[in-house]
Coordinates of C-alpha atoms in Angstrom, one line a residue:
Chain A
X1 CA 15.6 25.1 14.8
X2 CA 13.7 21.8 15.0
X3 CA 12.7 21.5 11.3
X4 CA 11.3 18.0 11.9
X5 CA 8.5 19.4 14.0
X6 CA 7.3 21.8 11.3
X7 CA 4.4 21.4 8.8
X8 CA 5.0 21.5 5.1
X9 CA 3.5 25.0 5.0
X10 CA 5.9 26.2 7.7
X11 CA 8.9 24.6 6.0
X12 CA 7.9 26.1 2.7
X13 CA 7.7 29.5 4.3
X14 CA 11.3 29.1 5.7
X15 CA 12.6 28.0 2.3
X16 CA 10.9 30.6 0.2
X17 CA 11.8 33.4 2.6
X18 CA 15.4 32.2 2.4
X19 CA 15.6 31.7 6.1
X20 CA 17.0 28.3 5.3
X21 CA 18.4 27.0 2.1
X22 CA 17.3 23.7 0.4
X23 CA 20.7 22.2 1.2
X24 CA 20.4 23.1 4.9
X25 CA 16.9 21.6 5.0
X26 CA 18.0 18.4 3.1
X27 CA 21.1 17.9 5.2
X28 CA 19.0 18.3 8.4
X29 CA 16.9 15.4 7.4
X30 CA 19.8 13.3 6.0
X31 CA 21.4 13.7 9.4
X32 CA 18.3 12.4 11.1
X33 CA 18.3 9.3 8.9
X34 CA 22.0 8.7 9.8
X35 CA 21.3 9.2 13.5
X36 CA 18.1 7.2 13.9
X37 CA 17.5 4.7 11.1
X38 CA 20.0 2.1 12.3
X39 CA 17.5 1.0 14.9
X40 CA 14.3 1.4 12.9
X41 CA 15.5 -0.1 9.5
X42 CA 13.0 2.0 7.5
X43 CA 15.5 3.1 4.8
X44 CA 16.7 0.4 2.4
X45 CA 18.5 2.5 -0.2
X46 CA 20.0 6.0 -0.6
X47 CA 21.7 7.5 -3.6
X48 CA 23.4 10.6 -2.2
X49 CA 25.0 11.3 -5.5
X50 CA 21.7 12.3 -7.1
X51 CA 20.6 14.5 -4.1
X52 CA 22.9 17.5 -4.8
X53 CA 21.5 17.9 -8.3
X54 CA 17.9 17.8 -7.0
X55 CA 18.9 20.3 -4.3
X56 CA 20.4 22.7 -6.8
X57 CA 17.3 22.5 -9.1
X58 CA 15.0 23.2 -6.1
X59 CA 17.1 26.1 -4.9
X60 CA 17.1 27.6 -8.4
X61 CA 13.3 27.3 -8.5
X62 CA 13.0 29.1 -5.2
X63 CA 15.5 31.8 -6.2
X64 CA 13.6 32.4 -9.4
X65 CA 10.2 32.6 -7.7
X66 CA 8.8 29.5 -9.4
X67 CA 8.7 27.2 -6.3
X68 CA 5.6 25.3 -5.3
X69 CA 4.6 24.0 -1.9
X70 CA 6.8 20.9 -2.1
X71 CA 9.9 22.5 -3.6
X72 CA 12.9 21.7 -1.4
X73 CA 10.9 19.3 0.9
X74 CA 12.8 16.0 1.5
X75 CA 10.7 12.9 0.9
X76 CA 11.2 9.2 0.6
X77 CA 9.5 6.6 -1.6
X78 CA 8.3 3.1 -0.7
X79 CA 10.6 0.7 -2.5
X80 CA 7.8 -0.3 -4.9
X81 CA 8.0 2.7 -7.1
X82 CA 10.5 2.7 -10.0
X83 CA 13.1 5.5 -10.0
X84 CA 15.1 5.6 -13.3
X85 CA 18.5 4.1 -13.2
X86 CA 18.2 3.1 -9.5
X87 CA 17.6 -0.4 -7.9
X88 CA 14.1 -1.5 -7.1
X89 CA 13.6 -4.5 -4.8
X90 CA 10.0 -4.4 -3.5
X91 CA 11.5 -6.0 -0.4
X92 CA 12.3 -9.1 -2.4
X93 CA 15.4 -11.1 -3.1
X94 CA 14.0 -11.9 -6.5
X95 CA 14.7 -8.3 -7.7
X96 CA 18.3 -8.4 -6.5
X97 CA 20.4 -6.5 -9.0
X98 CA 17.4 -5.1 -11.0
X99 CA 17.8 -1.5 -12.1
X100 CA 14.7 0.5 -13.2
X101 CA 14.8 1.7 -16.8
X102 CA 12.2 4.4 -16.1
X103 CA 10.5 6.3 -13.3
X104 CA 7.0 5.9 -12.0
X105 CA 4.7 8.7 -12.9
X106 CA 4.2 9.8 -9.3
X107 CA 8.0 9.8 -8.8
X108 CA 8.4 12.0 -11.9
X109 CA 5.6 14.3 -10.7
X110 CA 7.1 14.8 -7.3
X111 CA 10.6 15.4 -8.8
X112 CA 9.1 18.0 -11.2
X113 CA 7.4 19.6 -8.1
X114 CA 10.9 20.0 -6.6
X115 CA 10.6 17.5 -3.8
X116 CA 14.0 16.1 -2.8
X117 CA 14.0 12.3 -3.0
X118 CA 16.5 11.2 -0.3
X119 CA 15.8 7.5 -0.1
X120 CA 13.8 4.3 -0.5
X121 CA 11.7 2.7 2.2
X122 CA 11.3 -0.8 3.6
X123 CA 8.1 -2.7 2.9
X124 CA 6.6 -6.2 3.1
X125 CA 7.7 -8.2 0.2
X126 CA 5.7 -7.2 -2.9
X127 CA 3.3 -5.4 -0.4
X128 CA 2.1 -8.7 0.9
X129 CA 1.9 -8.4 4.7
X130 CA 0.5 -6.4 7.6
X131 CA 3.7 -6.1 9.7
X132 CA 6.7 -5.3 7.5
X133 CA 8.2 -8.6 8.6
X134 CA 8.2 -10.3 5.2
X135 CA 10.9 -7.9 3.8
X136 CA 14.1 -9.4 2.4
X137 CA 15.8 -6.4 4.1
X138 CA 14.7 -7.5 7.5
X139 CA 11.8 -6.2 9.6
X140 CA 11.2 -2.5 10.0
X141 CA 10.6 -1.4 13.6
X142 CA 8.0 0.9 15.1
X143 CA 9.6 4.1 16.5
X144 CA 7.1 4.1 19.4
X145 CA 8.4 0.7 20.6
X146 CA 11.2 -0.9 18.7
X147 CA 10.0 -4.4 19.7
X148 CA 6.8 -3.9 17.8
X149 CA 5.9 -3.9 14.1
X150 CA 5.2 -0.6 12.3
X151 CA 2.3 -2.4 10.4
X152 CA 2.4 -3.1 6.7
X153 CA 2.9 -3.3 4.0
X154 CA 4.1 0.3 3.9
X155 CA 5.8 0.0 7.3
X156 CA 8.9 1.8 6.4
X157 CA 6.9 4.8 5.0
X158 CA 4.9 5.1 8.3
X159 CA 7.9 4.6 10.6
X160 CA 10.0 7.2 8.7
X161 CA 7.3 9.8 9.2
X162 CA 6.7 8.7 12.9
X163 CA 10.4 9.3 13.7
X164 CA 10.4 12.4 11.4
X165 CA 13.2 11.1 9.2
X166 CA 11.4 13.1 6.5
X167 CA 8.2 15.1 6.5
X168 CA 6.5 13.1 3.7
X169 CA 6.6 9.6 2.3
X170 CA 4.8 7.6 -0.4
X171 CA 3.1 4.2 0.2
X172 CA 0.7 1.9 -1.4
X173 CA -2.6 0.4 -0.1
X174 CA -4.1 -2.8 -1.5
X175 CA -6.0 -3.9 1.7
X176 CA -5.0 -1.3 4.3
X177 CA -1.3 -1.0 3.7
X178 CA -1.2 2.8 4.2
X179 CA -3.9 3.2 6.8
X180 CA -3.0 0.3 9.2
X181 CA 0.7 1.3 9.5
X182 CA -0.4 5.0 9.8
X183 CA -2.5 3.9 12.8
X184 CA 0.2 1.7 14.3
X185 CA 2.8 4.5 14.0
X186 CA 0.7 7.5 15.0
X187 CA 0.9 9.3 11.7
X188 CA -1.6 10.4 9.0
X189 CA -2.0 8.2 5.9
X190 CA -4.3 8.6 3.0
X191 CA -5.5 5.9 0.6
X192 CA -7.0 7.7 -2.4
X193 CA -9.8 6.4 -4.6
X194 CA -8.8 3.7 -7.0
X195 CA -7.8 5.6 -10.2
X196 CA -6.9 8.8 -8.5
X197 CA -3.1 8.3 -8.8
X198 CA -1.3 6.6 -11.7
X199 CA 0.0 3.1 -11.0
X200 CA 2.5 3.4 -13.9
X201 CA 5.9 2.4 -12.5
X202 CA 4.5 0.9 -9.4
X203 CA 5.2 -2.8 -9.1
X204 CA 1.8 -4.6 -9.2
X205 CA 0.5 -6.9 -6.4
X206 CA -3.3 -6.9 -7.0
X207 CA -3.9 -4.5 -9.9
X208 CA -7.6 -4.0 -9.3
X209 CA -7.0 -3.0 -5.7
X210 CA -3.5 -1.4 -5.5
X211 CA -3.4 2.4 -5.0
X212 CA -0.6 4.8 -4.1
X213 CA -1.0 7.5 -1.5
X214 CA 0.8 9.9 0.9
X215 CA 2.0 9.7 4.5
X216 CA 2.5 12.8 6.6
X217 CA 2.2 14.2 10.1
X218 CA -1.1 15.8 9.3
X219 CA -4.0 15.8 6.8
X220 CA -2.8 19.2 5.6
X221 CA 0.6 17.7 4.7
X222 CA -0.9 14.7 3.0
X223 CA -3.1 17.1 1.0
X224 CA 0.0 18.9 -0.3
X225 CA 1.5 15.7 -1.5
X226 CA -1.7 14.3 -3.0
X227 CA -2.1 17.5 -5.0
X228 CA 1.1 16.7 -6.9
X229 CA 0.5 12.9 -7.1
X230 CA -3.1 12.9 -8.3
X231 CA -4.4 13.2 -11.9
X232 CA -4.8 11.4 -15.2
X233 CA -2.0 9.6 -16.8
X234 CA -2.1 8.1 -20.3
X235 CA 0.4 5.5 -19.3
X236 CA -2.2 3.9 -16.9
X237 CA -5.6 3.1 -18.4
X238 CA -7.1 2.6 -15.0
X239 CA -6.0 6.2 -13.9
X240 CA -9.1 8.4 -13.9
X241 CA -9.6 11.6 -15.8
X242 CA -12.0 12.9 -13.1
X243 CA -11.0 16.5 -12.2
X244 CA -8.5 17.0 -9.4
X245 CA -9.7 19.7 -7.0
X246 CA -7.5 22.1 -5.1
X247 CA -7.1 20.1 -1.9
X248 CA -5.1 22.8 -0.1
X249 CA -7.7 25.4 -0.7
X250 CA -10.4 22.9 0.2
X251 CA -9.2 22.1 3.6
X252 CA -8.4 25.7 4.6
X253 CA -12.1 26.7 4.0
X254 CA -14.4 26.9 7.0
X255 CA -15.4 23.3 7.9
X256 CA -18.9 22.3 6.7
X257 CA -21.2 20.5 9.1
X258 CA -21.2 16.9 7.9
X259 CA -23.5 13.9 8.3
X260 CA -21.1 11.2 9.5
X261 CA -22.1 7.6 9.2
X262 CA -21.1 5.0 11.8
X263 CA -21.3 1.5 10.3
X264 CA -23.1 -0.6 12.9
X265 CA -21.0 -3.7 11.9
X266 CA -17.8 -1.8 13.0
X267 CA -19.4 -0.9 16.4
X268 CA -20.8 -4.2 17.5
X269 CA -19.0 -4.5 20.8
X270 CA -16.1 -6.6 19.5
X271 CA -13.5 -3.7 19.5
X272 CA -11.1 -3.6 22.5
X273 CA -12.6 -1.3 25.1
X274 CA -9.6 1.0 25.3
X275 CA -9.6 1.6 21.5
X276 CA -13.4 2.0 21.6
X277 CA -13.1 4.7 24.3
X278 CA -10.7 6.7 22.1
X279 CA -13.1 6.4 19.1
X280 CA -15.9 7.6 21.4
X281 CA -13.8 10.6 22.4
X282 CA -13.1 11.5 18.8
X283 CA -16.8 11.2 18.0
X284 CA -17.6 13.5 20.9
X285 CA -15.0 16.0 19.7
X286 CA -16.6 16.2 16.2
X287 CA -20.2 16.1 17.6
X288 CA -19.4 19.2 19.7
X289 CA -18.5 21.0 16.5
X290 CA -21.9 20.4 15.1
X291 CA -21.3 17.3 12.9
X292 CA -24.3 15.0 12.9
X293 CA -23.8 11.3 13.4
X294 CA -26.1 8.6 12.1
X295 CA -26.0 4.8 12.0
X296 CA -25.5 3.1 8.7
X297 CA -25.1 -0.6 7.7
X298 CA -22.5 -2.5 5.7
X299 CA -24.2 -5.9 6.0
X300 CA -21.7 -7.8 3.9
X301 CA -18.6 -6.7 5.8
X302 CA -18.2 -10.1 7.4
X303 CA -17.3 -11.5 4.0
X304 CA -14.6 -8.9 3.4
X305 CA -11.5 -10.9 4.5
X306 CA -12.2 -14.1 2.5
X307 CA -13.2 -11.9 -0.5
X308 CA -10.0 -9.9 -0.4
X309 CA -7.8 -13.0 0.2
X310 CA -9.4 -14.7 -2.8
X311 CA -9.2 -11.8 -5.3
X312 CA -5.7 -10.4 -4.3
X313 CA -3.8 -13.7 -4.4
X314 CA -5.5 -14.5 -7.8
X315 CA -4.2 -11.3 -9.2
X316 CA -0.8 -11.7 -7.5
X317 CA -0.3 -15.2 -9.0
X318 CA -0.7 -13.6 -12.4
X319 CA 1.3 -10.4 -11.8
X320 CA 4.2 -12.1 -10.2
X321 CA 4.5 -14.7 -13.0
X322 CA 6.9 -12.2 -14.7
X323 CA 9.6 -12.8 -12.1
X324 CA 11.0 -15.9 -13.7
X325 CA 14.7 -15.6 -13.1
X326 CA 15.3 -14.7 -16.7
X327 CA 14.6 -11.0 -17.1
X328 CA 14.6 -9.6 -13.6
X329 CA 17.2 -9.6 -10.9
X330 CA 17.9 -12.9 -9.1
X331 CA 18.5 -16.2 -10.9
X332 CA 19.3 -19.6 -9.6
X333 CA 21.3 -21.0 -12.4
X334 CA 20.5 -24.5 -13.7
X335 CA 21.0 -26.4 -17.0
X336 CA 17.3 -26.9 -17.5
X337 CA 15.0 -23.9 -18.2
X338 CA 12.1 -25.1 -16.2
X339 CA 14.3 -25.9 -13.2
X340 CA 15.8 -22.4 -13.6
X341 CA 12.3 -20.9 -13.3
X342 CA 11.2 -23.1 -10.4
X343 CA 14.4 -22.8 -8.3
X344 CA 14.7 -19.0 -9.0
X345 CA 11.2 -18.4 -7.8
X346 CA 11.5 -20.9 -4.9
X347 CA 14.7 -19.2 -3.6
X348 CA 13.8 -15.6 -4.7
X349 CA 10.4 -15.3 -3.2
X350 CA 9.7 -15.4 0.6
X351 CA 7.2 -17.6 2.3
X352 CA 4.2 -15.2 2.3
X353 CA 4.6 -14.4 -1.4
X354 CA 4.8 -18.1 -2.3
X355 CA 1.8 -18.8 -0.1
X356 CA -0.3 -16.2 -1.9
X357 CA 0.9 -17.3 -5.4
X358 CA -0.1 -20.9 -4.6
X359 CA -3.4 -19.8 -3.2
X360 CA -4.1 -17.7 -6.3
X361 CA -3.1 -20.5 -8.6
X362 CA -5.4 -22.9 -6.7
X363 CA -8.4 -20.4 -6.7
X364 CA -8.0 -19.8 -10.5
X365 CA -7.4 -23.4 -11.5
X366 CA -9.9 -25.3 -13.6
X367 CA -13.0 -26.4 -11.6
X368 CA -12.4 -24.0 -8.8
X369 CA -12.4 -20.5 -10.3
X370 CA -16.2 -20.1 -10.3
X371 CA -16.4 -21.1 -6.7
X372 CA -13.7 -18.9 -5.5
X373 CA -12.8 -16.0 -7.9
X374 CA -16.2 -15.5 -9.5
X375 CA -17.9 -15.8 -6.1
X376 CA -15.5 -13.3 -4.5
X377 CA -16.0 -10.8 -7.4
X378 CA -19.8 -11.0 -6.8
X379 CA -19.4 -10.5 -3.0
X380 CA -17.1 -7.5 -3.8
X381 CA -20.0 -6.0 -5.9
X382 CA -22.4 -6.4 -3.0
X383 CA -19.9 -4.7 -0.7
X384 CA -19.6 -1.8 -3.2
X385 CA -23.4 -1.5 -3.3
X386 CA -23.6 -1.4 0.5
X387 CA -21.3 1.6 0.5
X388 CA -23.4 3.3 -2.2
X389 CA -26.4 3.0 0.0
X390 CA -24.5 4.3 3.0
X391 CA -23.2 7.3 1.1
X392 CA -26.8 8.1 0.0
X393 CA -27.4 9.0 3.7
X394 CA -24.0 10.1 5.0
X395 CA -21.2 12.5 3.7
X396 CA -18.4 10.3 5.2
X397 CA -18.2 7.2 7.3
X398 CA -16.1 6.9 10.5
X399 CA -14.7 3.8 12.1
X400 CA -11.5 2.3 13.7
X401 CA -8.5 1.8 11.4
X402 CA -7.2 -1.4 13.1
X403 CA -8.5 -3.8 15.7
X404 CA -5.4 -3.4 17.9
X405 CA -2.3 -1.3 18.5
X406 CA 1.0 -2.5 17.0
X407 CA 1.8 -6.1 18.0
X408 CA 5.1 -7.6 18.9
X409 CA 7.6 -8.5 16.2
X410 CA 7.2 -12.3 15.6
X411 CA 3.8 -12.5 17.4
X412 CA 1.8 -13.4 14.3
X413 CA 4.3 -14.7 11.8
X414 CA 3.3 -18.3 12.2
X415 CA -0.4 -17.7 12.0
X416 CA -1.3 -16.2 8.6
X417 CA -5.1 -16.2 9.4
X418 CA -4.5 -14.1 12.5
X419 CA -2.3 -11.7 10.5
X420 CA -5.0 -11.4 7.8
X421 CA -7.6 -10.4 10.4
X422 CA -5.6 -7.3 11.3
X423 CA -6.9 -5.8 8.0
X424 CA -10.6 -6.3 9.0
X425 CA -11.5 -2.6 9.1
X426 CA -9.6 -1.5 6.0
X427 CA -10.2 -4.1 3.3
X428 CA -13.7 -3.2 2.3
X429 CA -12.5 0.3 1.3
X430 CA -10.2 -1.3 -1.3
X431 CA -12.9 -3.7 -2.5
X432 CA -15.2 -0.7 -3.2
X433 CA -12.4 1.5 -4.7
X434 CA -13.0 4.3 -2.1
X435 CA -10.7 6.9 -0.5
X436 CA -10.0 6.7 3.3
X437 CA -7.7 8.4 5.7
X438 CA -6.3 7.3 9.0
X439 CA -5.7 10.0 11.7
X440 CA -4.1 9.6 15.1
X441 CA -6.7 9.8 18.0
X442 CA -4.7 8.9 21.1
X443 CA -2.7 6.2 22.8
X444 CA -3.3 2.9 24.5
X445 CA -0.4 1.7 26.7
X446 CA 1.9 4.3 25.1
X447 CA 1.1 3.0 21.6
X448 CA -0.8 5.1 19.0
X449 CA -4.3 4.4 17.8
X450 CA -5.8 5.6 14.5
X451 CA -9.3 6.4 13.3
X452 CA -10.5 6.0 9.7
X453 CA -12.6 8.4 7.8
X454 CA -14.0 6.9 4.6
X455 CA -15.3 9.0 1.6
X456 CA -17.4 8.4 -1.5
X457 CA -15.4 7.8 -4.6
X458 CA -13.2 10.7 -5.7
X459 CA -14.3 12.7 -2.7
X460 CA -10.8 12.9 -1.1
X461 CA -11.2 16.6 -0.4
X462 CA -14.2 15.9 1.9
X463 CA -12.3 13.3 4.1
X464 CA -9.2 15.6 4.1
X465 CA -11.4 18.5 5.3
X466 CA -12.9 16.5 8.2
X467 CA -9.5 15.1 9.1
X468 CA -8.0 18.6 9.1
X469 CA -10.8 19.9 11.2
X470 CA -10.3 17.2 13.7
X471 CA -6.5 17.9 13.8
X472 CA -7.2 21.6 14.4
X473 CA -9.1 20.5 17.6
X474 CA -6.6 17.9 18.8
X475 CA -2.8 17.5 18.9
X476 CA -2.3 13.7 18.7
X477 CA -0.8 14.1 15.2
X478 CA 2.0 16.2 16.6
X479 CA 3.2 13.6 19.0
X480 CA 6.7 12.3 18.3
X481 CA 8.4 9.4 20.2
X482 CA 10.7 10.7 23.0
X483 CA 14.0 9.5 21.5
X484 CA 13.3 11.2 18.2
X485 CA 12.1 14.6 19.5
Chain B
X1 CA -20.3 -27.5 -5.9
X2 CA -19.5 -25.1 -3.0
X3 CA -16.4 -24.0 -1.3
X4 CA -17.1 -26.6 1.4
X5 CA -16.4 -29.4 -1.1
X6 CA -12.8 -28.2 -1.8
X7 CA -9.7 -29.1 0.2
X8 CA -6.2 -28.1 -0.6
X9 CA -5.0 -31.7 -0.2
X10 CA -1.3 -32.6 -0.1
X11 CA -1.8 -34.3 -3.5
X12 CA -2.9 -30.9 -4.9
X13 CA 0.1 -28.9 -3.6
X14 CA 2.7 -30.2 -5.9
X15 CA 0.7 -29.8 -9.2
X16 CA -0.4 -26.3 -8.2
X17 CA 3.3 -25.5 -7.3
X18 CA 4.3 -26.9 -10.7
X19 CA 1.9 -24.7 -12.7
X20 CA 3.1 -21.8 -10.5
X21 CA 6.7 -22.6 -11.4
X22 CA 7.7 -22.8 -7.8
X23 CA 9.9 -25.7 -6.7
X24 CA 8.6 -27.2 -3.4
X25 CA 10.5 -29.8 -1.5
X26 CA 8.4 -32.8 -0.3
X27 CA 9.0 -32.0 3.4
X28 CA 7.1 -28.7 2.9
X29 CA 4.1 -30.1 1.2
X30 CA 2.3 -31.1 4.4
X31 CA 2.8 -27.7 6.1
X32 CA 1.6 -25.9 2.9
X33 CA -1.5 -28.1 2.8
X34 CA -2.3 -27.5 6.5
X35 CA -1.8 -23.7 6.2
X36 CA -3.9 -23.5 3.0
X37 CA -6.7 -25.5 4.6
X38 CA -6.8 -23.1 7.6
X39 CA -7.2 -20.3 5.1
X40 CA -9.8 -22.2 3.0
X41 CA -11.8 -22.7 6.2
X42 CA -11.9 -18.9 6.5
X43 CA -13.1 -18.7 2.8
X44 CA -16.1 -20.9 3.6
X45 CA -17.9 -17.9 5.1
X46 CA -18.3 -16.6 1.5
X47 CA -20.7 -19.5 0.9
X48 CA -23.2 -17.9 3.2
X49 CA -23.4 -14.8 1.1
X50 CA -26.3 -15.0 -1.5
X51 CA -24.9 -13.8 -4.8
X52 CA -27.4 -15.5 -7.1
X53 CA -28.8 -12.2 -8.4
X54 CA -25.6 -10.2 -8.5
X55 CA -24.4 -8.9 -11.8
X56 CA -20.7 -8.1 -12.1
X57 CA -20.0 -4.5 -13.0
X58 CA -16.9 -2.8 -14.3
X59 CA -16.9 0.0 -11.8
X60 CA -13.1 0.4 -11.6
X61 CA -12.3 2.3 -14.8
X62 CA -13.8 5.7 -15.3
X63 CA -11.7 7.1 -18.0
X64 CA -11.4 6.3 -21.7
X65 CA -8.5 4.3 -22.9
X66 CA -5.8 6.3 -24.6
X67 CA -4.9 4.9 -28.0
X68 CA -1.6 5.5 -29.6
X69 CA -1.2 6.1 -33.3
X70 CA -0.9 2.8 -35.1
X71 CA 2.4 3.6 -36.7
X72 CA 5.6 1.5 -36.9
X73 CA 8.7 3.0 -35.2
X74 CA 12.2 1.7 -34.9
X75 CA 13.2 1.4 -31.2
X76 CA 16.7 0.5 -30.2
X77 CA 16.7 -0.2 -26.5
X78 CA 19.6 -2.7 -26.6
X79 CA 21.9 -0.3 -24.7
X80 CA 19.3 0.3 -22.0
X81 CA 18.7 -3.5 -21.6
X82 CA 22.4 -4.0 -21.2
X83 CA 22.5 -1.5 -18.4
X84 CA 19.4 -2.5 -16.6
X85 CA 19.2 -6.3 -16.8
X86 CA 21.7 -8.5 -15.2
X87 CA 21.3 -11.5 -17.6
X88 CA 21.3 -9.5 -20.9
X89 CA 24.3 -9.4 -23.3
X90 CA 25.0 -9.3 -27.0
X91 CA 21.4 -8.3 -27.7
X92 CA 19.8 -11.3 -26.0
X93 CA 18.6 -12.5 -22.6
X94 CA 20.8 -15.4 -21.6
X95 CA 18.9 -18.6 -20.8
X96 CA 19.8 -22.3 -20.3
X97 CA 20.1 -24.3 -23.6
X98 CA 16.6 -25.3 -24.7
X99 CA 17.3 -27.1 -28.0
X100 CA 20.0 -29.7 -28.2

């Protein structure tokens, strides 16, 4: 039986009806990791000793009738989430040898739900990148073409689902790091509202923008994972106590006819014609189902990239100050304390991380902070207000996820500005703290393309419902690269 | 002063690196400066955005802070620190000698 082609619901039915055991299901996916990951380099750590205990607990829950939808389902986490007593690297040399003393809240919640954590996933160093090329573990490769990037920073999480190494993975999204790799790898990726999921135990890059979220083959699978991950946590004061709805029930209801806004700044003729054609097809598909499309405007979108690349490095320069060579992982030993700090950070951090720390320190330095950081925070507020006006007219917004398909490994590594521009369609969502989902809508030159559905704050159920409706009408989300079928 | 007036000059790279506690060799200063100025050029577009009347709002947090009881507790995490941190032993983080 090809378990890797099944939905979470179908796997759950097989497990709870005892047609397969949790061990059989887990071994099936472990075998796929062994068979395929050598070429992809998505998995950076596995602790097979802890798996058997998880398997036993999940089987016990199934046998006693207390299993939930994720019980016995193999998952993997982006290597940015702490797992107690296991290494955490964030794709960086500076965390070499560091062992987490506690687990992230979302890791604990997924464990408690019976999901089987079978490994940790590659990522851009400290989530800084759009191609998964800045990882200390080496680049992760896109299963659709191993010469191309999977996107970033959650490249390993998207690639693992694309090759169906596991049905579900976790990722983080600070400027598009779930949605852009989901688009590049032909999978579904959800960035929830800021505050929807606890950040406790998630290594910080830009704290006011970082948000965890799920990857899966479909919106329905993502909904199952979000259900467990979402909710208030007293360990994270930015984690909201807004009620978490029943996402599974929500998407299985009859689809409501929505008013869908098309931001005119995203449809100004600059998008590649092949990608535009796929977006047009997706719009037609939804229009035929009775959804109503209107034009909306996000007039300050042109300032999104500089705004993001001012705010995020400022926060990064502060957050990453803790990696000093004294308390965490890697140390370059010297007789002088200052030299120990400076050499440890010089040798422990990669080029992109150092670049963003230095940019942030510059933008926050005396005499410059009001021109950069304060200005960027004000532009961020204008972008947020633009979205509020748009959501006064539309239920959700729809636009491309990325301006291109996956690019070649090495193509943009020497041009940071060009790399930053690949986040052009995703960044405003983070600046406004909104939820958004990327769903596959077709292929250009055999490479996947994604479409983004953006919702108002804490309205994840609405974008999941529209994404699910679209995926009931199309089968792009079921496509798997030939060599992994 | 506007963003246009700022350049990330080679003279600025070393002091900024110093406050960031990152050692930078002199041969890399020029390339850092060039890259940063390309990025700064991109930042200049923000100058065109009129933000004079914009008030900053704290829209991010929508829940109340949870406060712990203000009571003293004895916590012994020495054993955990020994296990989890590479440069910890005998109850202390090891550092280079600071005082002669």
